[in-house]
Each structure stands twice: as C-alpha cells, then as structure tokens.
JSON list of C-alpha atoms in Angstrom, two decimals:
[
{"chain": "X", "resi": 1, "resn": "MET", "atom": "CA", "xyz": [0.00, 0.00, 0.00]},
{"chain": "X", "resi": 2, "resn": "THR", "atom": "CA", "xyz": [1.31, 3.43, -0.93]},
{"chain": "X", "resi": 3, "resn": "ALA", "atom": "CA", "xyz": [1.09, 6.18, 1.66]},
{"chain": "X", "resi": 4, "resn": "GLU", "atom": "CA", "xyz": [-0.27, 9.61, 0.83]},
{"chain": "X", "resi": 5, "resn": "PRO", "atom": "CA", "xyz": [2.43, 12.08, -0.28]},
{"chain": "X", "resi": 6, "resn": "SER", "atom": "CA", "xyz": [3.70, 14.24, 2.54]},
{"chain": "X", "resi": 7, "resn": "PRO", "atom": "CA", "xyz": [3.15, 18.01, 2.24]},
{"chain": "X", "resi": 8, "resn": "SER", "atom": "CA", "xyz": [6.90, 18.56, 2.05]},
{"chain": "X", "resi": 9, "resn": "ALA", "atom": "CA", "xyz": [7.44, 16.04, -0.74]},
{"chain": "X", "resi": 10, "resn": "PRO", "atom": "CA", "xyz": [8.37, 17.60, -4.08]},
{"chain": "X", "resi": 11, "resn": "ALA", "atom": "CA", "xyz": [5.72, 17.63, -6.78]},
{"chain": "X", "resi": 12, "resn": "PRO", "atom": "CA", "xyz": [6.01, 14.82, -9.34]},
{"chain": "X", "resi": 13, "resn": "ALA", "atom": "CA", "xyz": [8.17, 15.79, -12.28]},
{"chain": "X", "resi": 14, "resn": "ALA", "atom": "CA", "xyz": [5.31, 15.12, -14.70]},
{"chain": "X", "resi": 15, "resn": "ALA", "atom": "CA", "xyz": [3.20, 17.77, -12.92]},
{"chain": "X", "resi": 16, "resn": "ARG", "atom": "CA", "xyz": [5.62, 20.59, -13.76]},
{"chain": "X", "resi": 17, "resn": "PRO", "atom": "CA", "xyz": [5.14, 22.27, -17.17]},
{"chain": "X", "resi": 18, "resn": "ALA", "atom": "CA", "xyz": [8.86, 23.11, -17.34]},
{"chain": "X", "resi": 19, "resn": "THR", "atom": "CA", "xyz": [9.70, 19.44, -16.90]},
{"chain": "X", "resi": 20, "resn": "ARG", "atom": "CA", "xyz": [7.37, 18.44, -19.72]},
{"chain": "X", "resi": 21, "resn": "VAL", "atom": "CA", "xyz": [8.93, 21.07, -22.01]},
{"chain": "X", "resi": 22, "resn": "ALA", "atom": "CA", "xyz": [12.44, 19.88, -21.11]},
{"chain": "X", "resi": 23, "resn": "TRP", "atom": "CA", "xyz": [11.49, 16.24, -21.76]},
{"chain": "X", "resi": 24, "resn": "LEU", "atom": "CA", "xyz": [9.95, 17.20, -25.13]},
{"chain": "X", "resi": 25, "resn": "TRP", "atom": "CA", "xyz": [13.16, 19.04, -26.07]},
{"chain": "X", "resi": 26, "resn": "VAL", "atom": "CA", "xyz": [15.26, 16.01, -25.13]},
{"chain": "X", "resi": 27, "resn": "LEU", "atom": "CA", "xyz": [12.99, 13.69, -27.12]},
{"chain": "X", "resi": 28, "resn": "LEU", "atom": "CA", "xyz": [12.90, 15.85, -30.26]},
{"chain": "X", "resi": 29, "resn": "SER", "atom": "CA", "xyz": [16.61, 16.69, -30.19]},
{"chain": "X", "resi": 30, "resn": "SER", "atom": "CA", "xyz": [17.48, 13.01, -29.70]},
{"chain": "X", "resi": 31, "resn": "LEU", "atom": "CA", "xyz": [15.28, 11.93, -32.61]},
{"chain": "X", "resi": 32, "resn": "GLY", "atom": "CA", "xyz": [16.64, 14.79, -34.69]},
{"chain": "X", "resi": 33, "resn": "ILE", "atom": "CA", "xyz": [20.24, 13.67, -34.19]},
{"chain": "X", "resi": 34, "resn": "VAL", "atom": "CA", "xyz": [19.29, 10.07, -34.95]},
{"chain": "X", "resi": 35, "resn": "ALA", "atom": "CA", "xyz": [17.74, 11.24, -38.22]},
{"chain": "X", "resi": 36, "resn": "PHE", "atom": "CA", "xyz": [20.60, 13.61, -39.03]},
{"chain": "X", "resi": 37, "resn": "ALA", "atom": "CA", "xyz": [23.65, 11.66, -37.86]},
{"chain": "X", "resi": 38, "resn": "VAL", "atom": "CA", "xyz": [22.61, 7.98, -37.88]},
{"chain": "X", "resi": 39, "resn": "THR", "atom": "CA", "xyz": [20.26, 7.53, -40.83]},
{"chain": "X", "resi": 40, "resn": "PRO", "atom": "CA", "xyz": [22.81, 8.65, -43.50]},
{"chain": "X", "resi": 41, "resn": "TYR", "atom": "CA", "xyz": [25.18, 5.82, -42.49]},
{"chain": "X", "resi": 42, "resn": "LEU", "atom": "CA", "xyz": [22.35, 3.31, -43.00]},
{"chain": "X", "resi": 43, "resn": "THR", "atom": "CA", "xyz": [21.36, 4.62, -46.42]},
{"chain": "X", "resi": 44, "resn": "ALA", "atom": "CA", "xyz": [24.72, 5.29, -48.12]},
{"chain": "X", "resi": 45, "resn": "SER", "atom": "CA", "xyz": [28.23, 3.86, -48.11]},
{"chain": "X", "resi": 46, "resn": "LEU", "atom": "CA", "xyz": [31.09, 5.44, -46.19]},
{"chain": "X", "resi": 47, "resn": "ALA", "atom": "CA", "xyz": [32.89, 6.12, -49.48]},
{"chain": "X", "resi": 48, "resn": "SER", "atom": "CA", "xyz": [29.98, 8.09, -50.93]},
{"chain": "X", "resi": 49, "resn": "LEU", "atom": "CA", "xyz": [29.37, 9.96, -47.69]},
{"chain": "X", "resi": 50, "resn": "ALA", "atom": "CA", "xyz": [33.06, 10.87, -47.50]},
{"chain": "X", "resi": 51, "resn": "GLU", "atom": "CA", "xyz": [32.72, 12.77, -50.79]},
{"chain": "X", "resi": 52, "resn": "SER", "atom": "CA", "xyz": [29.76, 14.84, -49.59]},
{"chain": "X", "resi": 53, "resn": "PRO", "atom": "CA", "xyz": [30.19, 18.14, -47.67]},
{"chain": "X", "resi": 54, "resn": "ALA", "atom": "CA", "xyz": [28.14, 16.76, -44.76]},
{"chain": "X", "resi": 55, "resn": "GLY", "atom": "CA", "xyz": [29.98, 13.47, -44.60]},
{"chain": "X", "resi": 56, "resn": "GLY", "atom": "CA", "xyz": [30.72, 13.72, -40.89]},
{"chain": "X", "resi": 57, "resn": "LEU", "atom": "CA", "xyz": [33.07, 10.99, -39.73]},
{"chain": "X", "resi": 58, "resn": "ALA", "atom": "CA", "xyz": [32.72, 9.04, -42.98]},
{"chain": "X", "resi": 59, "resn": "GLY", "atom": "CA", "xyz": [35.92, 10.55, -44.36]},
{"chain": "X", "resi": 60, "resn": "HIS", "atom": "CA", "xyz": [37.89, 9.24, -41.40]},
{"chain": "X", "resi": 61, "resn": "TYR", "atom": "CA", "xyz": [36.46, 5.73, -41.36]},
{"chain": "X", "resi": 62, "resn": "ALA", "atom": "CA", "xyz": [36.11, 5.18, -45.12]},
{"chain": "X", "resi": 63, "resn": "GLY", "atom": "CA", "xyz": [39.83, 4.36, -45.30]},
{"chain": "X", "resi": 64, "resn": "GLN", "atom": "CA", "xyz": [39.86, 2.11, -42.23]},
{"chain": "X", "resi": 65, "resn": "PRO", "atom": "CA", "xyz": [40.02, -1.71, -42.44]},
{"chain": "X", "resi": 66, "resn": "PRO", "atom": "CA", "xyz": [36.67, -3.54, -42.86]},
{"chain": "X", "resi": 67, "resn": "MET", "atom": "CA", "xyz": [36.73, -4.72, -39.23]},
{"chain": "X", "resi": 68, "resn": "ILE", "atom": "CA", "xyz": [37.01, -1.14, -37.94]},
{"chain": "X", "resi": 69, "resn": "GLN", "atom": "CA", "xyz": [34.22, -0.09, -40.29]},
{"chain": "X", "resi": 70, "resn": "ALA", "atom": "CA", "xyz": [32.01, -2.88, -38.93]},
{"chain": "X", "resi": 71, "resn": "VAL", "atom": "CA", "xyz": [32.71, -1.71, -35.37]},
{"chain": "X", "resi": 72, "resn": "PHE", "atom": "CA", "xyz": [31.89, 1.85, -36.42]},
{"chain": "X", "resi": 73, "resn": "TYR", "atom": "CA", "xyz": [28.52, 0.75, -37.80]},
{"chain": "X", "resi": 74, "resn": "ALA", "atom": "CA", "xyz": [27.84, -1.18, -34.57]},
{"chain": "X", "resi": 75, "resn": "HIS", "atom": "CA", "xyz": [28.57, 1.98, -32.60]},
{"chain": "X", "resi": 76, "resn": "VAL", "atom": "CA", "xyz": [26.27, 4.06, -34.81]},
{"chain": "X", "resi": 77, "resn": "VAL", "atom": "CA", "xyz": [23.38, 1.58, -34.61]},
{"chain": "X", "resi": 78, "resn": "GLY", "atom": "CA", "xyz": [23.78, 0.84, -30.88]},
{"chain": "X", "resi": 79, "resn": "GLY", "atom": "CA", "xyz": [24.14, 4.49, -29.98]},
{"chain": "X", "resi": 80, "resn": "GLY", "atom": "CA", "xyz": [21.21, 5.42, -32.20]},
{"chain": "X", "resi": 81, "resn": "LEU", "atom": "CA", "xyz": [18.96, 2.91, -30.43]},
{"chain": "X", "resi": 82, "resn": "ALA", "atom": "CA", "xyz": [20.00, 4.13, -26.98]},
{"chain": "X", "resi": 83, "resn": "LEU", "atom": "CA", "xyz": [19.49, 7.76, -27.98]},
{"chain": "X", "resi": 84, "resn": "ALA", "atom": "CA", "xyz": [16.10, 7.26, -29.66]},
{"chain": "X", "resi": 85, "resn": "LEU", "atom": "CA", "xyz": [14.59, 5.03, -26.96]},
{"chain": "X", "resi": 86, "resn": "GLY", "atom": "CA", "xyz": [16.17, 6.62, -23.89]},
{"chain": "X", "resi": 87, "resn": "PRO", "atom": "CA", "xyz": [13.73, 9.55, -23.54]},
{"chain": "X", "resi": 88, "resn": "LEU", "atom": "CA", "xyz": [10.75, 7.16, -23.55]},
{"chain": "X", "resi": 89, "resn": "GLN", "atom": "CA", "xyz": [12.05, 5.58, -20.34]},
{"chain": "X", "resi": 90, "resn": "PHE", "atom": "CA", "xyz": [11.55, 8.91, -18.54]},
{"chain": "X", "resi": 91, "resn": "TRP", "atom": "CA", "xyz": [7.94, 9.20, -19.68]},
{"chain": "X", "resi": 92, "resn": "ARG", "atom": "CA", "xyz": [5.97, 8.70, -16.49]},
{"chain": "X", "resi": 93, "resn": "GLY", "atom": "CA", "xyz": [2.80, 7.71, -18.35]},
{"chain": "X", "resi": 94, "resn": "LEU", "atom": "CA", "xyz": [4.60, 4.83, -20.06]},
{"chain": "X", "resi": 95, "resn": "ARG", "atom": "CA", "xyz": [6.07, 3.58, -16.77]},
{"chain": "X", "resi": 96, "resn": "GLU", "atom": "CA", "xyz": [2.76, 3.65, -14.93]},
{"chain": "X", "resi": 97, "resn": "ARG", "atom": "CA", "xyz": [0.27, 2.61, -17.62]},
{"chain": "X", "resi": 98, "resn": "MET", "atom": "CA", "xyz": [2.38, 0.20, -19.67]},
{"chain": "X", "resi": 99, "resn": "PRO", "atom": "CA", "xyz": [5.09, -1.15, -17.35]},
{"chain": "X", "resi": 100, "resn": "ARG", "atom": "CA", "xyz": [5.69, -4.20, -19.53]},
{"chain": "X", "resi": 101, "resn": "LEU", "atom": "CA", "xyz": [6.37, -2.02, -22.57]},
{"chain": "X", "resi": 102, "resn": "HIS", "atom": "CA", "xyz": [8.58, 0.19, -20.39]},
{"chain": "X", "resi": 103, "resn": "ARG", "atom": "CA", "xyz": [10.65, -2.86, -19.44]},
{"chain": "X", "resi": 104, "resn": "TRP", "atom": "CA", "xyz": [11.02, -4.07, -23.01]},
{"chain": "X", "resi": 105, "resn": "VAL", "atom": "CA", "xyz": [11.96, -0.64, -24.33]},
{"chain": "X", "resi": 106, "resn": "GLY", "atom": "CA", "xyz": [14.50, -0.44, -21.52]},
{"chain": "X", "resi": 107, "resn": "ARG", "atom": "CA", "xyz": [16.01, -3.79, -22.46]},
{"chain": "X", "resi": 108, "resn": "VAL", "atom": "CA", "xyz": [16.40, -2.74, -26.10]},
{"chain": "X", "resi": 109, "resn": "ALA", "atom": "CA", "xyz": [17.89, 0.62, -25.07]},
{"chain": "X", "resi": 110, "resn": "LEU", "atom": "CA", "xyz": [20.36, -1.10, -22.73]},
{"chain": "X", "resi": 111, "resn": "GLY", "atom": "CA", "xyz": [21.23, -3.48, -25.55]},
{"chain": "X", "resi": 112, "resn": "GLY", "atom": "CA", "xyz": [22.05, -0.42, -27.64]},
{"chain": "X", "resi": 113, "resn": "VAL", "atom": "CA", "xyz": [24.22, 0.93, -24.82]},
{"chain": "X", "resi": 114, "resn": "ALA", "atom": "CA", "xyz": [26.06, -2.39, -24.59]},
{"chain": "X", "resi": 115, "resn": "ILE", "atom": "CA", "xyz": [26.71, -2.57, -28.34]},
{"chain": "X", "resi": 116, "resn": "GLY", "atom": "CA", "xyz": [27.53, 1.11, -28.70]},
{"chain": "X", "resi": 117, "resn": "GLY", "atom": "CA", "xyz": [29.71, 1.18, -25.59]},
{"chain": "X", "resi": 118, "resn": "VAL", "atom": "CA", "xyz": [31.84, -1.83, -26.50]},
{"chain": "X", "resi": 119, "resn": "ALA", "atom": "CA", "xyz": [32.20, -0.50, -30.04]},
{"chain": "X", "resi": 120, "resn": "GLY", "atom": "CA", "xyz": [33.14, 2.91, -28.62]},
{"chain": "X", "resi": 121, "resn": "LEU", "atom": "CA", "xyz": [35.93, 1.37, -26.57]},
{"chain": "X", "resi": 122, "resn": "LEU", "atom": "CA", "xyz": [37.28, -0.38, -29.66]},
{"chain": "X", "resi": 123, "resn": "LEU", "atom": "CA", "xyz": [37.07, 2.81, -31.75]},
{"chain": "X", "resi": 124, "resn": "ALA", "atom": "CA", "xyz": [38.71, 5.08, -29.18]},
{"chain": "X", "resi": 125, "resn": "PRO", "atom": "CA", "xyz": [42.31, 4.20, -30.24]},
{"chain": "X", "resi": 126, "resn": "VAL", "atom": "CA", "xyz": [41.54, 5.02, -33.90]},
{"chain": "X", "resi": 127, "resn": "ASN", "atom": "CA", "xyz": [39.33, 8.09, -33.37]},
{"chain": "X", "resi": 128, "resn": "SER", "atom": "CA", "xyz": [39.91, 11.28, -35.36]},
{"chain": "X", "resi": 129, "resn": "ALA", "atom": "CA", "xyz": [40.65, 13.49, -32.30]},
{"chain": "X", "resi": 130, "resn": "GLY", "atom": "CA", "xyz": [43.95, 11.84, -31.43]},
{"chain": "X", "resi": 131, "resn": "LEU", "atom": "CA", "xyz": [45.10, 11.39, -27.84]},
{"chain": "X", "resi": 132, "resn": "VAL", "atom": "CA", "xyz": [42.39, 13.63, -26.39]},
{"chain": "X", "resi": 133, "resn": "GLY", "atom": "CA", "xyz": [39.79, 11.53, -28.18]},
{"chain": "X", "resi": 134, "resn": "LEU", "atom": "CA", "xyz": [41.36, 8.32, -26.93]},
{"chain": "X", "resi": 135, "resn": "PHE", "atom": "CA", "xyz": [40.90, 9.37, -23.30]},
{"chain": "X", "resi": 136, "resn": "GLY", "atom": "CA", "xyz": [37.73, 11.43, -23.73]},
{"chain": "X", "resi": 137, "resn": "PHE", "atom": "CA", "xyz": [35.72, 9.05, -25.91]},
{"chain": "X", "resi": 138, "resn": "GLY", "atom": "CA", "xyz": [37.27, 6.03, -24.18]},
{"chain": "X", "resi": 139, "resn": "ALA", "atom": "CA", "xyz": [36.14, 7.31, -20.77]},
{"chain": "X", "resi": 140, "resn": "LEU", "atom": "CA", "xyz": [32.70, 8.05, -22.21]},
{"chain": "X", "resi": 141, "resn": "ALA", "atom": "CA", "xyz": [32.35, 4.49, -23.50]},
{"chain": "X", "resi": 142, "resn": "ALA", "atom": "CA", "xyz": [33.55, 2.96, -20.22]},
{"chain": "X", "resi": 143, "resn": "LEU", "atom": "CA", "xyz": [31.19, 5.10, -18.13]},
{"chain": "X", "resi": 144, "resn": "TRP", "atom": "CA", "xyz": [28.33, 4.43, -20.54]},
{"chain": "X", "resi": 145, "resn": "LEU", "atom": "CA", "xyz": [28.74, 0.69, -20.07]},
{"chain": "X", "resi": 146, "resn": "THR", "atom": "CA", "xyz": [29.20, 1.02, -16.31]},
{"chain": "X", "resi": 147, "resn": "THR", "atom": "CA", "xyz": [26.14, 3.18, -15.68]},
{"chain": "X", "resi": 148, "resn": "GLY", "atom": "CA", "xyz": [23.99, 0.95, -17.87]},
{"chain": "X", "resi": 149, "resn": "ALA", "atom": "CA", "xyz": [25.17, -2.19, -16.06]},
{"chain": "X", "resi": 150, "resn": "LEU", "atom": "CA", "xyz": [24.60, -0.64, -12.63]},
{"chain": "X", "resi": 151, "resn": "GLY", "atom": "CA", "xyz": [21.13, 0.52, -13.65]},
{"chain": "X", "resi": 152, "resn": "TYR", "atom": "CA", "xyz": [20.23, -2.97, -14.84]},
{"chain": "X", "resi": 153, "resn": "ARG", "atom": "CA", "xyz": [21.64, -4.57, -11.68]},
{"chain": "X", "resi": 154, "resn": "ALA", "atom": "CA", "xyz": [19.66, -2.16, -9.49]},
{"chain": "X", "resi": 155, "resn": "ILE", "atom": "CA", "xyz": [16.31, -3.00, -11.10]},
{"chain": "X", "resi": 156, "resn": "ARG", "atom": "CA", "xyz": [17.06, -6.73, -10.94]},
{"chain": "X", "resi": 157, "resn": "ARG", "atom": "CA", "xyz": [17.51, -6.28, -7.19]},
{"chain": "X", "resi": 158, "resn": "GLY", "atom": "CA", "xyz": [14.27, -4.33, -6.92]},
{"chain": "X", "resi": 159, "resn": "ASP", "atom": "CA", "xyz": [16.04, -1.08, -6.12]},
{"chain": "X", "resi": 160, "resn": "VAL", "atom": "CA", "xyz": [13.87, 1.30, -8.16]},
{"chain": "X", "resi": 161, "resn": "PRO", "atom": "CA", "xyz": [15.33, 4.63, -6.91]},
{"chain": "X", "resi": 162, "resn": "SER", "atom": "CA", "xyz": [18.91, 3.56, -7.66]},
{"chain": "X", "resi": 163, "resn": "HIS", "atom": "CA", "xyz": [17.78, 2.19, -11.03]},
{"chain": "X", "resi": 164, "resn": "ARG", "atom": "CA", "xyz": [16.28, 5.55, -11.95]},
{"chain": "X", "resi": 165, "resn": "ALA", "atom": "CA", "xyz": [19.40, 7.42, -10.82]},
{"chain": "X", "resi": 166, "resn": "TRP", "atom": "CA", "xyz": [21.78, 5.19, -12.79]},
{"chain": "X", "resi": 167, "resn": "MET", "atom": "CA", "xyz": [19.62, 5.33, -15.89]},
{"chain": "X", "resi": 168, "resn": "MET", "atom": "CA", "xyz": [19.57, 9.12, -15.72]},
{"chain": "X", "resi": 169, "resn": "ARG", "atom": "CA", "xyz": [23.37, 9.06, -15.68]},
{"chain": "X", "resi": 170, "resn": "CYS", "atom": "CA", "xyz": [23.42, 6.51, -18.50]},
{"chain": "X", "resi": 171, "resn": "PHE", "atom": "CA", "xyz": [21.15, 8.58, -20.72]},
{"chain": "X", "resi": 172, "resn": "ALA", "atom": "CA", "xyz": [23.13, 11.73, -19.92]},
{"chain": "X", "resi": 173, "resn": "LEU", "atom": "CA", "xyz": [26.05, 9.95, -21.57]},
{"chain": "X", "resi": 174, "resn": "SER", "atom": "CA", "xyz": [23.90, 8.80, -24.50]},
{"chain": "X", "resi": 175, "resn": "TYR", "atom": "CA", "xyz": [22.82, 12.42, -24.94]},
{"chain": "X", "resi": 176, "resn": "GLY", "atom": "CA", "xyz": [26.46, 13.29, -25.54]},
{"chain": "X", "resi": 177, "resn": "ALA", "atom": "CA", "xyz": [25.71, 12.58, -29.21]},
{"chain": "X", "resi": 178, "resn": "VAL", "atom": "CA", "xyz": [23.40, 15.62, -29.14]},
{"chain": "X", "resi": 179, "resn": "THR", "atom": "CA", "xyz": [25.53, 17.97, -27.03]},
{"chain": "X", "resi": 180, "resn": "LEU", "atom": "CA", "xyz": [28.60, 17.18, -29.14]},
{"chain": "X", "resi": 181, "resn": "ARG", "atom": "CA", "xyz": [26.77, 18.61, -32.14]},
{"chain": "X", "resi": 182, "resn": "ILE", "atom": "CA", "xyz": [25.70, 21.64, -30.13]},
{"chain": "X", "resi": 183, "resn": "TRP", "atom": "CA", "xyz": [29.22, 22.36, -28.90]},
{"chain": "X", "resi": 184, "resn": "LEU", "atom": "CA", "xyz": [30.88, 21.97, -32.31]},
{"chain": "X", "resi": 185, "resn": "PRO", "atom": "CA", "xyz": [29.25, 24.98, -34.05]},
{"chain": "X", "resi": 186, "resn": "LEU", "atom": "CA", "xyz": [29.63, 27.08, -30.89]},
{"chain": "X", "resi": 187, "resn": "LEU", "atom": "CA", "xyz": [33.34, 26.30, -30.70]},
{"chain": "X", "resi": 188, "resn": "ILE", "atom": "CA", "xyz": [33.74, 27.07, -34.39]},
{"chain": "X", "resi": 189, "resn": "VAL", "atom": "CA", "xyz": [32.02, 30.47, -34.02]},
{"chain": "X", "resi": 190, "resn": "VAL", "atom": "CA", "xyz": [34.15, 31.30, -30.97]},
{"chain": "X", "resi": 191, "resn": "GLN", "atom": "CA", "xyz": [37.30, 30.94, -33.10]},
{"chain": "X", "resi": 192, "resn": "LEU", "atom": "CA", "xyz": [36.17, 33.33, -35.83]},
{"chain": "X", "resi": 193, "resn": "PRO", "atom": "CA", "xyz": [37.46, 36.55, -34.20]},
{"chain": "X", "resi": 194, "resn": "PHE", "atom": "CA", "xyz": [40.89, 34.94, -33.81]},
{"chain": "X", "resi": 195, "resn": "THR", "atom": "CA", "xyz": [41.33, 33.76, -37.41]},
{"chain": "X", "resi": 196, "resn": "SER", "atom": "CA", "xyz": [43.50, 35.81, -39.73]},
{"chain": "X", "resi": 197, "resn": "GLY", "atom": "CA", "xyz": [43.93, 35.55, -43.47]},
{"chain": "X", "resi": 198, "resn": "ALA", "atom": "CA", "xyz": [41.98, 32.95, -45.43]},
{"chain": "X", "resi": 199, "resn": "PHE", "atom": "CA", "xyz": [39.42, 31.06, -43.39]},
{"chain": "X", "resi": 200, "resn": "ASP", "atom": "CA", "xyz": [40.56, 27.44, -43.04]},
{"chain": "X", "resi": 201, "resn": "PHE", "atom": "CA", "xyz": [37.39, 25.57, -42.08]},
{"chain": "X", "resi": 202, "resn": "ASP", "atom": "CA", "xyz": [39.16, 22.21, -41.74]},
{"chain": "X", "resi": 203, "resn": "GLN", "atom": "CA", "xyz": [41.62, 23.61, -39.20]},
{"chain": "X", "resi": 204, "resn": "VAL", "atom": "CA", "xyz": [38.91, 25.45, -37.27]},
{"chain": "X", "resi": 205, "resn": "PHE", "atom": "CA", "xyz": [36.79, 22.29, -37.22]},
{"chain": "X", "resi": 206, "resn": "GLN", "atom": "CA", "xyz": [39.70, 20.20, -35.97]},
{"chain": "X", "resi": 207, "resn": "ASN", "atom": "CA", "xyz": [40.36, 22.71, -33.20]},
{"chain": "X", "resi": 208, "resn": "ALA", "atom": "CA", "xyz": [36.72, 22.51, -32.14]},
{"chain": "X", "resi": 209, "resn": "TYR", "atom": "CA", "xyz": [36.60, 18.72, -32.39]},
{"chain": "X", "resi": 210, "resn": "ALA", "atom": "CA", "xyz": [39.65, 18.42, -30.15]},
{"chain": "X", "resi": 211, "resn": "ALA", "atom": "CA", "xyz": [37.60, 19.86, -27.27]},
{"chain": "X", "resi": 212, "resn": "VAL", "atom": "CA", "xyz": [34.43, 17.79, -27.56]},
{"chain": "X", "resi": 213, "resn": "PRO", "atom": "CA", "xyz": [35.73, 14.36, -26.44]},
{"chain": "X", "resi": 214, "resn": "PHE", "atom": "CA", "xyz": [35.26, 15.57, -22.84]},
{"chain": "X", "resi": 215, "resn": "LEU", "atom": "CA", "xyz": [33.02, 18.60, -23.30]},
{"chain": "X", "resi": 216, "resn": "SER", "atom": "CA", "xyz": [30.26, 16.56, -24.96]},
{"chain": "X", "resi": 217, "resn": "TRP", "atom": "CA", "xyz": [29.48, 14.50, -21.85]},
{"chain": "X", "resi": 218, "resn": "LEU", "atom": "CA", "xyz": [31.03, 15.91, -18.66]},
{"chain": "X", "resi": 219, "resn": "PRO", "atom": "CA", "xyz": [28.51, 18.79, -18.33]},
{"chain": "X", "resi": 220, "resn": "ASN", "atom": "CA", "xyz": [25.71, 16.29, -19.02]},
{"chain": "X", "resi": 221, "resn": "LEU", "atom": "CA", "xyz": [26.74, 14.23, -16.01]},
{"chain": "X", "resi": 222, "resn": "VAL", "atom": "CA", "xyz": [26.83, 17.35, -13.83]},
{"chain": "X", "resi": 223, "resn": "VAL", "atom": "CA", "xyz": [23.26, 18.21, -14.87]},
{"chain": "X", "resi": 224, "resn": "ALA", "atom": "CA", "xyz": [22.15, 14.60, -14.34]},
{"chain": "X", "resi": 225, "resn": "GLU", "atom": "CA", "xyz": [23.60, 14.58, -10.83]},
{"chain": "X", "resi": 226, "resn": "TRP", "atom": "CA", "xyz": [21.80, 17.84, -10.05]},
{"chain": "X", "resi": 227, "resn": "LEU", "atom": "CA", "xyz": [18.49, 16.37, -11.25]},
{"chain": "X", "resi": 228, "resn": "ILE", "atom": "CA", "xyz": [19.10, 13.19, -9.25]},
{"chain": "X", "resi": 229, "resn": "ALA", "atom": "CA", "xyz": [19.65, 15.19, -6.07]},
{"chain": "X", "resi": 230, "resn": "ARG", "atom": "CA", "xyz": [16.62, 17.37, -6.79]},
{"chain": "X", "resi": 231, "resn": "ARG", "atom": "CA", "xyz": [14.41, 14.28, -7.10]},
{"chain": "X", "resi": 232, "resn": "GLY", "atom": "CA", "xyz": [15.75, 12.76, -3.90]},
{"chain": "X", "resi": 233, "resn": "LEU", "atom": "CA", "xyz": [17.29, 9.78, -5.68]},
{"chain": "X", "resi": 234, "resn": "PRO", "atom": "CA", "xyz": [20.46, 8.07, -4.42]},
{"chain": "X", "resi": 235, "resn": "GLY", "atom": "CA", "xyz": [23.51, 10.15, -5.30]},
{"chain": "X", "resi": 236, "resn": "LEU", "atom": "CA", "xyz": [27.06, 9.04, -5.90]},
{"chain": "X", "resi": 237, "resn": "ARG", "atom": "CA", "xyz": [27.84, 9.81, -2.26]},
{"chain": "X", "resi": 238, "resn": "PHE", "atom": "CA", "xyz": [24.93, 7.89, -0.82]},
{"chain": "X", "resi": 239, "resn": "ALA", "atom": "CA", "xyz": [26.17, 7.71, 2.75]},
{"chain": "X", "resi": 240, "resn": "ARG", "atom": "CA", "xyz": [24.36, 4.67, 4.12]},
{"chain": "X", "resi": 241, "resn": "ALA", "atom": "CA", "xyz": [23.97, 1.26, 2.54]},
{"chain": "X", "resi": 242, "resn": "VAL", "atom": "CA", "xyz": [20.20, 0.68, 2.50]},
{"chain": "X", "resi": 243, "resn": "ALA", "atom": "CA", "xyz": [18.61, -2.64, 1.60]},
{"chain": "X", "resi": 244, "resn": "PRO", "atom": "CA", "xyz": [16.77, -2.62, -1.76]},
{"chain": "X", "resi": 245, "resn": "ARG", "atom": "CA", "xyz": [13.41, -3.41, -0.10]},
{"chain": "X", "resi": 246, "resn": "GLU", "atom": "CA", "xyz": [13.89, -0.54, 2.37]},
{"chain": "X", "resi": 247, "resn": "ARG", "atom": "CA", "xyz": [14.75, 1.81, -0.49]},
{"chain": "X", "resi": 248, "resn": "MET", "atom": "CA", "xyz": [11.66, 0.80, -2.45]},
{"chain": "X", "resi": 249, "resn": "GLU", "atom": "CA", "xyz": [9.40, 1.30, 0.59]},
{"chain": "X", "resi": 250, "resn": "ALA", "atom": "CA", "xyz": [10.94, 4.72, 1.22]},
{"chain": "X", "resi": 251, "resn": "TRP", "atom": "CA", "xyz": [10.44, 5.68, -2.41]},
{"chain": "X", "resi": 252, "resn": "THR", "atom": "CA", "xyz": [6.81, 4.54, -2.67]},
{"chain": "X", "resi": 253, "resn": "SER", "atom": "CA", "xyz": [5.88, 6.22, 0.57]},
{"chain": "X", "resi": 254, "resn": "SER", "atom": "CA", "xyz": [7.22, 9.61, -0.52]}
]
C-alpha cells in the first residue's frame, strides 16, 4: 500500500510544465540527431558519404580496415537505439500505464548501450581526435557501459530509486551525441574573431573537435547529478547502505 504524499514532498516531475517542455526538447533533439547523424550511415556507403560536404566521420572511417568499419557501424546503430529510446524511459505515463512495454523498451535501449559502448571502446584508439579523443571518448564508453550495467543490476535487485538514478546518468552519456553537435558549431564560431587571413574551415573544425571528447558528456553528467539530487534519488555519495526493499518502501511512501 502506498502512503499519501507528505506536504513537504516535491511535486512529481510530470506535474511541472517546465519538466514536460524539457522532456519534449530532449525527445525531439534526440530523434533529430538520430535522423541527421545515424540515418545517413544506414542509407549510403562510407565512401559516398566521405565525398559529400556533410559526410561527418565518414571521411575518417572510409579508409579504415573492414573490421574497424564494422565496429563503427555497430557503434552508430547501438548508440542510435540508446538515444532514440532513452527519452521514452523517462515518460511517467509509459512507466505507470504500460510497465511491460517500459521494461522491453529499456532492455532494447540497454542493448544499444552495450553494443555502442563496446564499439566505442574499440574505436577510441583510432578516433579522429587523437590522444584527447582516446581518453575522452574512451572514458565516455567505459562510463556508458558502467552506468547501464549498474542501472540494470539495481532493477534486478528491486532497487527502483537507484535504477532511476543510474539510468539518468546513462542517458546523460547517451545524450552526448546531441551535445557534441551543439558544442561543435559554438566552438567554431568562438574561433572566428581569432582567425587571420583565409578562413581554413578544416583547421577550425579540428580545433573545435579536439575539445568535444570531454566537453560533450562531462557537463551532461553534472546536470544529471543535479536532477538526481533534486528528485531525492540516491547520489554518488549515498552515505548509508540501504537494503533494496527498504529503499523501495521509502520511495513509494514519498
């Protein structure tokens, strides 16, 4: 039996218009990046994409061995699944009205994290951002896998609050695919006042891309941790080890 909410308990996230607007932005921006950055790799070859102005990473991976190209495609597909399905897991209506669908969508999204994360680890040594990319994208992939695994383990133990917290961190890392593409044009524009002579777009782009291996996901984790604390979910410094059943009872009674 669920107790009545206490007067001091925060209002449910779904009851706040700002939260609904933020969720809609996350959903639309995630689907937009999937359409813009994932779909082209599924509809054209790397060689043909490399010749187009909007080829993205195709130029870098078109000359790689077939095995690396296969890993790249696995990363694109896995990451695309995690990014497209992730926002649905934070839709309260889906969780409450269709819990079975919520679980299955979550399994597919976590499968995308697993595929995309392992592929990301394998691609980190051959990324186009050099040593910064090796550590930045490598750390992203490792944390992506870790947060997804901890979120899955928490729900298997019946620890719903910890599951929600870990999945918020996991999706914050998935959303790095969106924030990377927000940071890139901003970093390019910032360089414009400092360029002299002929504008070298390739050099300016490389300068910007050298910063995003960390910038694309570290701020996301900071925001996720703030949201976790605001919702009263277990933080990274959860001081006392609480049994999963006790955590669930505390969560449902709040």
